PDB file of N, CA and C in Angstrom:
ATOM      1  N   UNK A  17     130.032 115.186 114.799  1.00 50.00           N
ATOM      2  CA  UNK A  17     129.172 115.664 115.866  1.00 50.00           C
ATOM      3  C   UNK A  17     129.661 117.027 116.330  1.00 50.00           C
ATOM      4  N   UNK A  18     128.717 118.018 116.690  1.00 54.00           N
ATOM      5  CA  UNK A  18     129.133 118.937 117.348  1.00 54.00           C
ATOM      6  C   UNK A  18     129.370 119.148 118.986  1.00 54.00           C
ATOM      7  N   UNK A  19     129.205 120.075 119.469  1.00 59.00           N
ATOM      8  CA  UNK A  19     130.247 120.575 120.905  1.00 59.00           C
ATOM      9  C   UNK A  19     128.752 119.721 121.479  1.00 59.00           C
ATOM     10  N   UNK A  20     127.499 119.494 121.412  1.00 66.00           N
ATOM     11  CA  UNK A  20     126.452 119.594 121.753  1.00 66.00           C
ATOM     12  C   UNK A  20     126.354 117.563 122.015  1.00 66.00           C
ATOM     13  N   UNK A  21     126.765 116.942 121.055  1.00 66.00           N
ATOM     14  CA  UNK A  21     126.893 115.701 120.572  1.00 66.00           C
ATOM     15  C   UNK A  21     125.562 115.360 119.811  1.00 66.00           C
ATOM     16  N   UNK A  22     125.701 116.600 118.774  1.00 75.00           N
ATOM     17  CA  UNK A  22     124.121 116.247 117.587  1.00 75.00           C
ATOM     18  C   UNK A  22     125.545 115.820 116.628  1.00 75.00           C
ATOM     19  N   UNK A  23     124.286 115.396 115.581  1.00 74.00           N
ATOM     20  CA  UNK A  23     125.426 115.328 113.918  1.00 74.00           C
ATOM     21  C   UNK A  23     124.548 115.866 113.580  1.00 74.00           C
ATOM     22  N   UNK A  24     125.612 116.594 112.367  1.00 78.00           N
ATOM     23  CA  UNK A  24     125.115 117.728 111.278  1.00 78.00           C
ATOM     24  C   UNK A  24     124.982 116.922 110.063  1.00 78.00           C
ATOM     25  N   UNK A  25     123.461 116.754 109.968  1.00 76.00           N
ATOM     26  CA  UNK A  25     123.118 115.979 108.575  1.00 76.00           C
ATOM     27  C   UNK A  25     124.134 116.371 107.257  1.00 76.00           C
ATOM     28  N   UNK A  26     123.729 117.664 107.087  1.00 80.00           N
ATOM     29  CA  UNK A  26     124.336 118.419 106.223  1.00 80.00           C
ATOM     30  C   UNK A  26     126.134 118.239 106.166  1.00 80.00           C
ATOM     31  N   UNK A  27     126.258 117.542 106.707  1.00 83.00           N
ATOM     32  CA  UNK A  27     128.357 117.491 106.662  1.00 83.00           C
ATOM     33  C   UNK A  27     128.295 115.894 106.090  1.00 83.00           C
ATOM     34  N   UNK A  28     127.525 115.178 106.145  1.00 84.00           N
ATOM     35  CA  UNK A  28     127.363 114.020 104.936  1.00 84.00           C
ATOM     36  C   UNK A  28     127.460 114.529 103.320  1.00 84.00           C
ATOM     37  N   UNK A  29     128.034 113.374 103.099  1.00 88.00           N
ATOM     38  CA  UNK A  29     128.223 113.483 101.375  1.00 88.00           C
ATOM     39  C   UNK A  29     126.979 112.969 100.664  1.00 88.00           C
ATOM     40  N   UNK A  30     126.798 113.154  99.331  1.00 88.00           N
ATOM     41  CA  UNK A  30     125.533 113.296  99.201  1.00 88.00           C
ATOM     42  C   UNK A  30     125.385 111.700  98.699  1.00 88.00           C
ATOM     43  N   UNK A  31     126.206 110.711  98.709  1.00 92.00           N
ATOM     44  CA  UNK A  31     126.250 109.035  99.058  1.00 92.00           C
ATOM     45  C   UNK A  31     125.355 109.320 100.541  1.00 92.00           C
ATOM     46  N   UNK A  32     126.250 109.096 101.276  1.00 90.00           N
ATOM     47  CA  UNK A  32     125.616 109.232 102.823  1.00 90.00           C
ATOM     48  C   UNK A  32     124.523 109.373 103.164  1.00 90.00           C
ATOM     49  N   UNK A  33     123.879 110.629 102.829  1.00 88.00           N
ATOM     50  CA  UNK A  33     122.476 111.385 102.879  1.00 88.00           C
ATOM     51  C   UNK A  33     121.226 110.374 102.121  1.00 88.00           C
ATOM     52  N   UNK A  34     122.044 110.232 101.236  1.00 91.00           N
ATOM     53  CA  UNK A  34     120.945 109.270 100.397  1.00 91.00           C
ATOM     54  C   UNK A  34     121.063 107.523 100.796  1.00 91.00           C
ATOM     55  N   UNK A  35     121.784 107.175 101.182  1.00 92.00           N
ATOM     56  CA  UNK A  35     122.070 105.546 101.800  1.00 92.00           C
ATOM     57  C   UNK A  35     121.183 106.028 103.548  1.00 92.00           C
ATOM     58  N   UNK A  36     121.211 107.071 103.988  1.00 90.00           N
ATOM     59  CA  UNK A  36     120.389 107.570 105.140  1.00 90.00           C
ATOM     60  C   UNK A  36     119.340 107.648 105.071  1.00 90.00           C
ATOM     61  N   UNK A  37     119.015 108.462 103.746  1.00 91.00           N
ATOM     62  CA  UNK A  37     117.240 108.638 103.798  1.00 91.00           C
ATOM     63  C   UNK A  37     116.448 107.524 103.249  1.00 91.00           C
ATOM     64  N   UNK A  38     117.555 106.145 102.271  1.00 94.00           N
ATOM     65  CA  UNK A  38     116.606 105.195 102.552  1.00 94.00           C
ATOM     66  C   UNK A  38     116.411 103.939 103.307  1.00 94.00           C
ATOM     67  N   UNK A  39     117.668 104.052 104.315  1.00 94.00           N
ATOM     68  CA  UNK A  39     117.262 103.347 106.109  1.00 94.00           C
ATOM     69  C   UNK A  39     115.817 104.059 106.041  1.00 94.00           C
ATOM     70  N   UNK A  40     115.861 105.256 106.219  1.00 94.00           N
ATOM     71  CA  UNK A  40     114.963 106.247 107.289  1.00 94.00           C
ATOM     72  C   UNK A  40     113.749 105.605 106.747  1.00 94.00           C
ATOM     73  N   UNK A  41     113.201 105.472 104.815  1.00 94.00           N
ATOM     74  CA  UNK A  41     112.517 105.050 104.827  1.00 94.00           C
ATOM     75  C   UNK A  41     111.830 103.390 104.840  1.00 94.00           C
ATOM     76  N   UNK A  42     113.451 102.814 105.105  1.00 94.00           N
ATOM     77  CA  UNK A  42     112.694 101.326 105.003  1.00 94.00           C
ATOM     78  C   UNK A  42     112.307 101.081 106.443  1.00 94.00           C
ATOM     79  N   UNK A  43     113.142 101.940 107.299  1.00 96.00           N
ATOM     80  CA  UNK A  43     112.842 101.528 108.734  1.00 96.00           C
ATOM     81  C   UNK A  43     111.384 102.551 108.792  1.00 96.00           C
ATOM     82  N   UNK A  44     110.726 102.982 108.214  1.00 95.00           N
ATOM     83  CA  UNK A  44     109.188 103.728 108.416  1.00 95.00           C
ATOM     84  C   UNK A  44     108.366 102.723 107.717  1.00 95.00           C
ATOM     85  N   UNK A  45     108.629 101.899 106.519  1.00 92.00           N
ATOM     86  CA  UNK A  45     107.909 101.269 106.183  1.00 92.00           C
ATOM     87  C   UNK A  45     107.840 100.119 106.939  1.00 92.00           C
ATOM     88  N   UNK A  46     108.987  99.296 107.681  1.00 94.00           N
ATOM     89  CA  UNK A  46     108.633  98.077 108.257  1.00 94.00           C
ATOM     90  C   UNK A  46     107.847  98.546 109.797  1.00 94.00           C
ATOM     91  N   UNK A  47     107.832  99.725 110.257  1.00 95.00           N
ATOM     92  CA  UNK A  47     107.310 100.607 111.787  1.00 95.00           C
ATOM     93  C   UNK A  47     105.356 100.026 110.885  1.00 95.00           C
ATOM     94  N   UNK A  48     105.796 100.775 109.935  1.00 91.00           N
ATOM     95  CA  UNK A  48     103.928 100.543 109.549  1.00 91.00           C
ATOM     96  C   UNK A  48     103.370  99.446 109.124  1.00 91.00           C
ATOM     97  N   UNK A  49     104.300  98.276 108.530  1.00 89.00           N
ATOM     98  CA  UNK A  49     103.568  97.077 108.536  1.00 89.00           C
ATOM     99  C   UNK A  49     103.635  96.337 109.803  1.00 89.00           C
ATOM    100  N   UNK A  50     104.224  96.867 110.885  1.00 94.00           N
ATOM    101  CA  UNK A  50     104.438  96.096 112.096  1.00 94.00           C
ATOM    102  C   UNK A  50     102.933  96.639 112.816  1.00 94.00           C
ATOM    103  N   UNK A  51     102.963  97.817 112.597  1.00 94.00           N
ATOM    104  CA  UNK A  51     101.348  98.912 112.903  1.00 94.00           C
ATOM    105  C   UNK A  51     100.418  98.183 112.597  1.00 94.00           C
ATOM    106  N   UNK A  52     100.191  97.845 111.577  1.00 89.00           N
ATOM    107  CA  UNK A  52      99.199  97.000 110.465  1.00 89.00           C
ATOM    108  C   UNK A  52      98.455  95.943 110.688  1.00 89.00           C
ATOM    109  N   UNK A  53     100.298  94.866 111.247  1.00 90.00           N
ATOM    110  CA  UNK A  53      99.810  93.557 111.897  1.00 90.00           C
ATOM    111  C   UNK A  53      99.443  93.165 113.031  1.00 90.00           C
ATOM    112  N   UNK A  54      99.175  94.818 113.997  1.00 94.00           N
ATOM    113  CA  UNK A  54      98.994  94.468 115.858  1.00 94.00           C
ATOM    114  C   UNK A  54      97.792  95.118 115.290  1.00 94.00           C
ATOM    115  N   UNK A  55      97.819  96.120 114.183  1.00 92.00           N
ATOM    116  CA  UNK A  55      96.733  96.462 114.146  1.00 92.00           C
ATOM    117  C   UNK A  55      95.298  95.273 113.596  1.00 92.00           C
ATOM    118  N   UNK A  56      95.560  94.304 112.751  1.00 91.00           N
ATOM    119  CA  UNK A  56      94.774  93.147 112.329  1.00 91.00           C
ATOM    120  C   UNK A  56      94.571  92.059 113.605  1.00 91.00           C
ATOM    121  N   UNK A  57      95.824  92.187 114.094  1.00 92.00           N
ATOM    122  CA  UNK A  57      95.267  91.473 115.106  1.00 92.00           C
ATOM    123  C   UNK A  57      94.970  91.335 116.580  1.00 92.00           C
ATOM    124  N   UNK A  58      94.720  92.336 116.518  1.00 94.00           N
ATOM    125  CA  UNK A  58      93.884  93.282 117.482  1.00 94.00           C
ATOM    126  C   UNK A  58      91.958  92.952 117.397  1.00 94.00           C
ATOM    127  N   UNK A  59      91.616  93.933 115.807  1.00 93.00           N
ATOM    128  CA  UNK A  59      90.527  93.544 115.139  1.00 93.00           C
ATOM    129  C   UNK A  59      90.314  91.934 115.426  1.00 93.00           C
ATOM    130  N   UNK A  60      91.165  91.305 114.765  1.00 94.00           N
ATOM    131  CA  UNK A  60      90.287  90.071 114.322  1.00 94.00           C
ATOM    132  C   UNK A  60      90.442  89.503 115.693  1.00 94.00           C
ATOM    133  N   UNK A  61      91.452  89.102 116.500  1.00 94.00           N
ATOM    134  CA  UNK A  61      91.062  88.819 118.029  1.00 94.00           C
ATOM    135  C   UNK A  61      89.787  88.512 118.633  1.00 94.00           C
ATOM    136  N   UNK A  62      89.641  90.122 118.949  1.00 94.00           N
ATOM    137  CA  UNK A  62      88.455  90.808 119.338  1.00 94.00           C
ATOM    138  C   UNK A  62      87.088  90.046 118.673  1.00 94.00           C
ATOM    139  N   UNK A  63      87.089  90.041 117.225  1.00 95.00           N
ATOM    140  CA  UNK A  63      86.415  89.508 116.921  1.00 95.00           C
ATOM    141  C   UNK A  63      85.784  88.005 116.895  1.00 95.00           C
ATOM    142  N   UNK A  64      86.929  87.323 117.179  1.00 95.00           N
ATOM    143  CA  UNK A  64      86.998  86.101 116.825  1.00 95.00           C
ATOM    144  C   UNK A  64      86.997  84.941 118.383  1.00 95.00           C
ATOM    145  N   UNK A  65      87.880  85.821 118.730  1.00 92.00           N
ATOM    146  CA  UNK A  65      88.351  84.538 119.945  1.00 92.00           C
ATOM    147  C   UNK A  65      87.168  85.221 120.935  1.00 92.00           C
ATOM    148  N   UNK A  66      86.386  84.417 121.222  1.00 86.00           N
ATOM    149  CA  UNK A  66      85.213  85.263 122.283  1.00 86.00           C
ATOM    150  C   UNK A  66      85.323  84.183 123.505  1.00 86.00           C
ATOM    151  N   UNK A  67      85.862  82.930 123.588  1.00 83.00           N
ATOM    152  CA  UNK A  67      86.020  82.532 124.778  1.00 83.00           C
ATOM    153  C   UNK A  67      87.699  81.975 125.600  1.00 83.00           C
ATOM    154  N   UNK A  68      87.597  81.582 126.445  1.00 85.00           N
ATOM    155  CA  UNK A  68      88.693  81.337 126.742  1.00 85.00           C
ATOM    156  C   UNK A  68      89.835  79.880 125.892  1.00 85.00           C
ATOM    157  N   UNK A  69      91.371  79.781 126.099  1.00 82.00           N
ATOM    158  CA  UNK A  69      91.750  78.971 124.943  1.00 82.00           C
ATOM    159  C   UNK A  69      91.976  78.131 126.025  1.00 82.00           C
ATOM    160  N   UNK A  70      91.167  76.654 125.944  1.00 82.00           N
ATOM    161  CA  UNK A  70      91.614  75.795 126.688  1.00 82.00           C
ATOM    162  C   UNK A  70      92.505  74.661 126.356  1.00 82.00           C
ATOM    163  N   UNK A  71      92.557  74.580 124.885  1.00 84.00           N
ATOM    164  CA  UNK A  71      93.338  73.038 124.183  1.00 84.00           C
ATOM    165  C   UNK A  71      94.977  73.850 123.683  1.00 84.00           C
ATOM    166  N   UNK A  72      94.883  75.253 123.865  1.00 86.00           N
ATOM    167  CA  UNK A  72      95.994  75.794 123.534  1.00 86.00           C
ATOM    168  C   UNK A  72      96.116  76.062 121.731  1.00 86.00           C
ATOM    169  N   UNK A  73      95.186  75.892 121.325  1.00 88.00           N
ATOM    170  CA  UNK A  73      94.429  75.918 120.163  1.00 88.00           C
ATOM    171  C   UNK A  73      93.042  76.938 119.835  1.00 88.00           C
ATOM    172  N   UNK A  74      93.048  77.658 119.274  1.00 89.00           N
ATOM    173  CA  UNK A  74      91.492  77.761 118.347  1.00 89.00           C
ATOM    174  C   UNK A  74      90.747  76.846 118.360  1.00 89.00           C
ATOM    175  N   UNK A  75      89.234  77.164 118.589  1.00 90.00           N
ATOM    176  CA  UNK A  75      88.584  76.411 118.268  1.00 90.00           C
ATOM    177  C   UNK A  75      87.884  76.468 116.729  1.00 90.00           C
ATOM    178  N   UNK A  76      87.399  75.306 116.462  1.00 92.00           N
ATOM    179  CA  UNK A  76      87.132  75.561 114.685  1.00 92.00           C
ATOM    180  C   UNK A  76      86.639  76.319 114.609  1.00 92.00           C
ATOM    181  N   UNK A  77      85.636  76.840 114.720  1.00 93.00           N
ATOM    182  CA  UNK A  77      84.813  78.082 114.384  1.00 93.00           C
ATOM    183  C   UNK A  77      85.543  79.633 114.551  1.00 93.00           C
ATOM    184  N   UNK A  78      86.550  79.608 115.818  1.00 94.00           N
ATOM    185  CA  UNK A  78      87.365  81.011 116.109  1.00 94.00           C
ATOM    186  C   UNK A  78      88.630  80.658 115.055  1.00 94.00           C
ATOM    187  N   UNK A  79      88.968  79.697 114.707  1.00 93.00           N
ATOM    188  CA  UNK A  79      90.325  79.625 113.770  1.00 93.00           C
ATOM    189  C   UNK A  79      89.702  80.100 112.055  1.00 93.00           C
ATOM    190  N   UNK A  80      88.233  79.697 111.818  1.00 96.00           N
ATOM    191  CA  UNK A  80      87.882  80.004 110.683  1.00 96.00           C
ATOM    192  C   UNK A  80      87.806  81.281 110.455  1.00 96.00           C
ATOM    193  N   UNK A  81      87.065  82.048 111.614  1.00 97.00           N
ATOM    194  CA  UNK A  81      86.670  83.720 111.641  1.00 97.00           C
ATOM    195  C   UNK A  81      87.676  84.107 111.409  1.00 97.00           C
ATOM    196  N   UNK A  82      89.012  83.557 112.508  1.00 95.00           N
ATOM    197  CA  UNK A  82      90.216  84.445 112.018  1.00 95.00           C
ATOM    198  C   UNK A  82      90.708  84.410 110.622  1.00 95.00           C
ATOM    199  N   UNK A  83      91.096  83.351 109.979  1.00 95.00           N
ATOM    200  CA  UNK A  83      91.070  83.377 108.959  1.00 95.00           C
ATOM    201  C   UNK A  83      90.410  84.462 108.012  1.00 95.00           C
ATOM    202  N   UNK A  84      89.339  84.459 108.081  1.00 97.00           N
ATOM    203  CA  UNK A  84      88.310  85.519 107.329  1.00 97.00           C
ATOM    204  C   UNK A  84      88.702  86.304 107.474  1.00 97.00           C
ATOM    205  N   UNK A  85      89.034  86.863 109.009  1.00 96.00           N
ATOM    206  CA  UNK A  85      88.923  88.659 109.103  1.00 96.00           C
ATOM    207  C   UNK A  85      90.274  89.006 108.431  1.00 96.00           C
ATOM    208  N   UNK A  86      91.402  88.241 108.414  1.00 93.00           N
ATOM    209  CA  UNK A  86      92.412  88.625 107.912  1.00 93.00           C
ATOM    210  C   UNK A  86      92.355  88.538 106.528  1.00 93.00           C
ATOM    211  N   UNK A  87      91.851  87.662 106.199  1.00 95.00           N
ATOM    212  CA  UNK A  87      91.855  87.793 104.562  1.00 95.00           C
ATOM    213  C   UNK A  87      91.146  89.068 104.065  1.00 95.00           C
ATOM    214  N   UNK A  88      89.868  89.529 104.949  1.00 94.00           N
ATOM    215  CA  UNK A  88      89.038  90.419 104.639  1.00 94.00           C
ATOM    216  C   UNK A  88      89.974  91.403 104.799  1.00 94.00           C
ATOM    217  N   UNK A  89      90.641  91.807 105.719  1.00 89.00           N
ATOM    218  CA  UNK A  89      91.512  92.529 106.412  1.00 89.00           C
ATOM    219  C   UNK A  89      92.463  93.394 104.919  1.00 89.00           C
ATOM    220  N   UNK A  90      93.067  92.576 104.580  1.00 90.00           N
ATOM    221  CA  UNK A  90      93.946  92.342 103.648  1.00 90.00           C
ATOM    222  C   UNK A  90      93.481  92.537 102.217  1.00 90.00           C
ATOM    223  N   UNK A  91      92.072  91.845 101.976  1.00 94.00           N
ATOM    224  CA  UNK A  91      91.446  92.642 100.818  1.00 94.00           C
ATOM    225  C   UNK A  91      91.048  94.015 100.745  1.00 94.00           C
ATOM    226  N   UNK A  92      90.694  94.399 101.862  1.00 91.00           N
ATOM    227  CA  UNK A  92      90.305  95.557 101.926  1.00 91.00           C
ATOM    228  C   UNK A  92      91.642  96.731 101.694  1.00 91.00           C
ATOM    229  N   UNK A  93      92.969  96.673 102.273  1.00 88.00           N
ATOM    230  CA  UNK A  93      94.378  96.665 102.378  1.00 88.00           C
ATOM    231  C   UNK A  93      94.245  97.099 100.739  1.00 88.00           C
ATOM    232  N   UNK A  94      94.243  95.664 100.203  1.00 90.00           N
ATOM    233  CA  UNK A  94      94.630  96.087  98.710  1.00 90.00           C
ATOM    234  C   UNK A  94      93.489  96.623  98.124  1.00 90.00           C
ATOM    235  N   UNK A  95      92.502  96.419  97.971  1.00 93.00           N
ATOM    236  CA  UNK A  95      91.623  97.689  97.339  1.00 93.00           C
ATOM    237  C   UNK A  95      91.886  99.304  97.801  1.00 93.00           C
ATOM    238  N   UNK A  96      92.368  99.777  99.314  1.00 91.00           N
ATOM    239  CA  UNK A  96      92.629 100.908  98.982  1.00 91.00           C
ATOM    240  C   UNK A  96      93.765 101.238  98.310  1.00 91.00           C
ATOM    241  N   UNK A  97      94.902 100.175  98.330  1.00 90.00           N
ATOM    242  CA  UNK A  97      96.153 100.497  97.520  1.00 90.00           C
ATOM    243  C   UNK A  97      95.761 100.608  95.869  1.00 90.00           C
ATOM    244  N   UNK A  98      95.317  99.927  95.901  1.00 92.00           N
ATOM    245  CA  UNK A  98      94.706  99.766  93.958  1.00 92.00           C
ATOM    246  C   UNK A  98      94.100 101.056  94.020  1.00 92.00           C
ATOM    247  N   UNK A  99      92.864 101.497  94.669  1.00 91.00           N
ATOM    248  CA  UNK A  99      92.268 103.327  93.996  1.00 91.00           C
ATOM    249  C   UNK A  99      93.494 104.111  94.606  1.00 91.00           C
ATOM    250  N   UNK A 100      94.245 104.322  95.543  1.00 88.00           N
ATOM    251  CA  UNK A 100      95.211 105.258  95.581  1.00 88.00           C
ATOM    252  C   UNK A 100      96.173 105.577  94.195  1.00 88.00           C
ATOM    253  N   UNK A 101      96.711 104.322  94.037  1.00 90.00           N
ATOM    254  CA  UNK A 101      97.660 104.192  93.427  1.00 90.00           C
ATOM    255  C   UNK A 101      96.527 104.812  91.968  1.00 90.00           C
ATOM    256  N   UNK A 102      95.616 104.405  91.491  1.00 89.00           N
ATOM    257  CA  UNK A 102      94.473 104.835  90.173  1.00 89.00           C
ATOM    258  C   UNK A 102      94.844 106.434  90.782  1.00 89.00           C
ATOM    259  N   UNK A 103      94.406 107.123  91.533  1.00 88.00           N
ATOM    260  CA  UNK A 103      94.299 108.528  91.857  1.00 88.00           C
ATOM    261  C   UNK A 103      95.644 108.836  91.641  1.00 88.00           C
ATOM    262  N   UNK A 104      97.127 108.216  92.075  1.00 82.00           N
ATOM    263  CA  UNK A 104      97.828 109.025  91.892  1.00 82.00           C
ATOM    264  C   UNK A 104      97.704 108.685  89.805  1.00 82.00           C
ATOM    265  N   UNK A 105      97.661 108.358  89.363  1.00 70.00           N
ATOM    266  CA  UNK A 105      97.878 108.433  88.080  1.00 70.00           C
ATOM    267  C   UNK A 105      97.626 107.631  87.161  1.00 70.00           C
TER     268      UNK A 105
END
């Protein structure tokens, strides 16, 4: 660390730097599937649960929708991964 109390990336060995940059990216990838899953269930919520939960349960019809939207959710998920991944190569 310097007089400031930063660290100087650059005074890592190039082990270090690289055991660093892939924390940096596993901790970005689990930030975006955590994104993903408030983000699904958010959507399907919204969609699904339209009245209040009185048995502390879903009711059949809101437990089925959910079901759906996530699966839909999730197909949709992997179809854009499948043409990305076609586009990159």
């Amino acid at each position: 660390m310097d007089a400031n109390g930063e660290f100087d990336v650059n005074s890592l060995t190039p082990r270090y730097k690289q055991e660093l940059q892939q924390f940096i990216q596993n901790e970005t990838q689990k930030s975006k599937l955590q994104q993903s899953v408030h983000n699904l269930t958010d959507i399907c919520w919204t969609k699904c649960v339209t009245g209040s939960i009185k048995s502390g349960k879903l009711d059949k019809s809101e437990e089925t929708c959910a079901r759906n939207c996530v699966d839909r959710f999730l197909d949709a998920n992997f179809l854009v991964i499948k043409q990305l991944e076609g586009m990159r190569g």
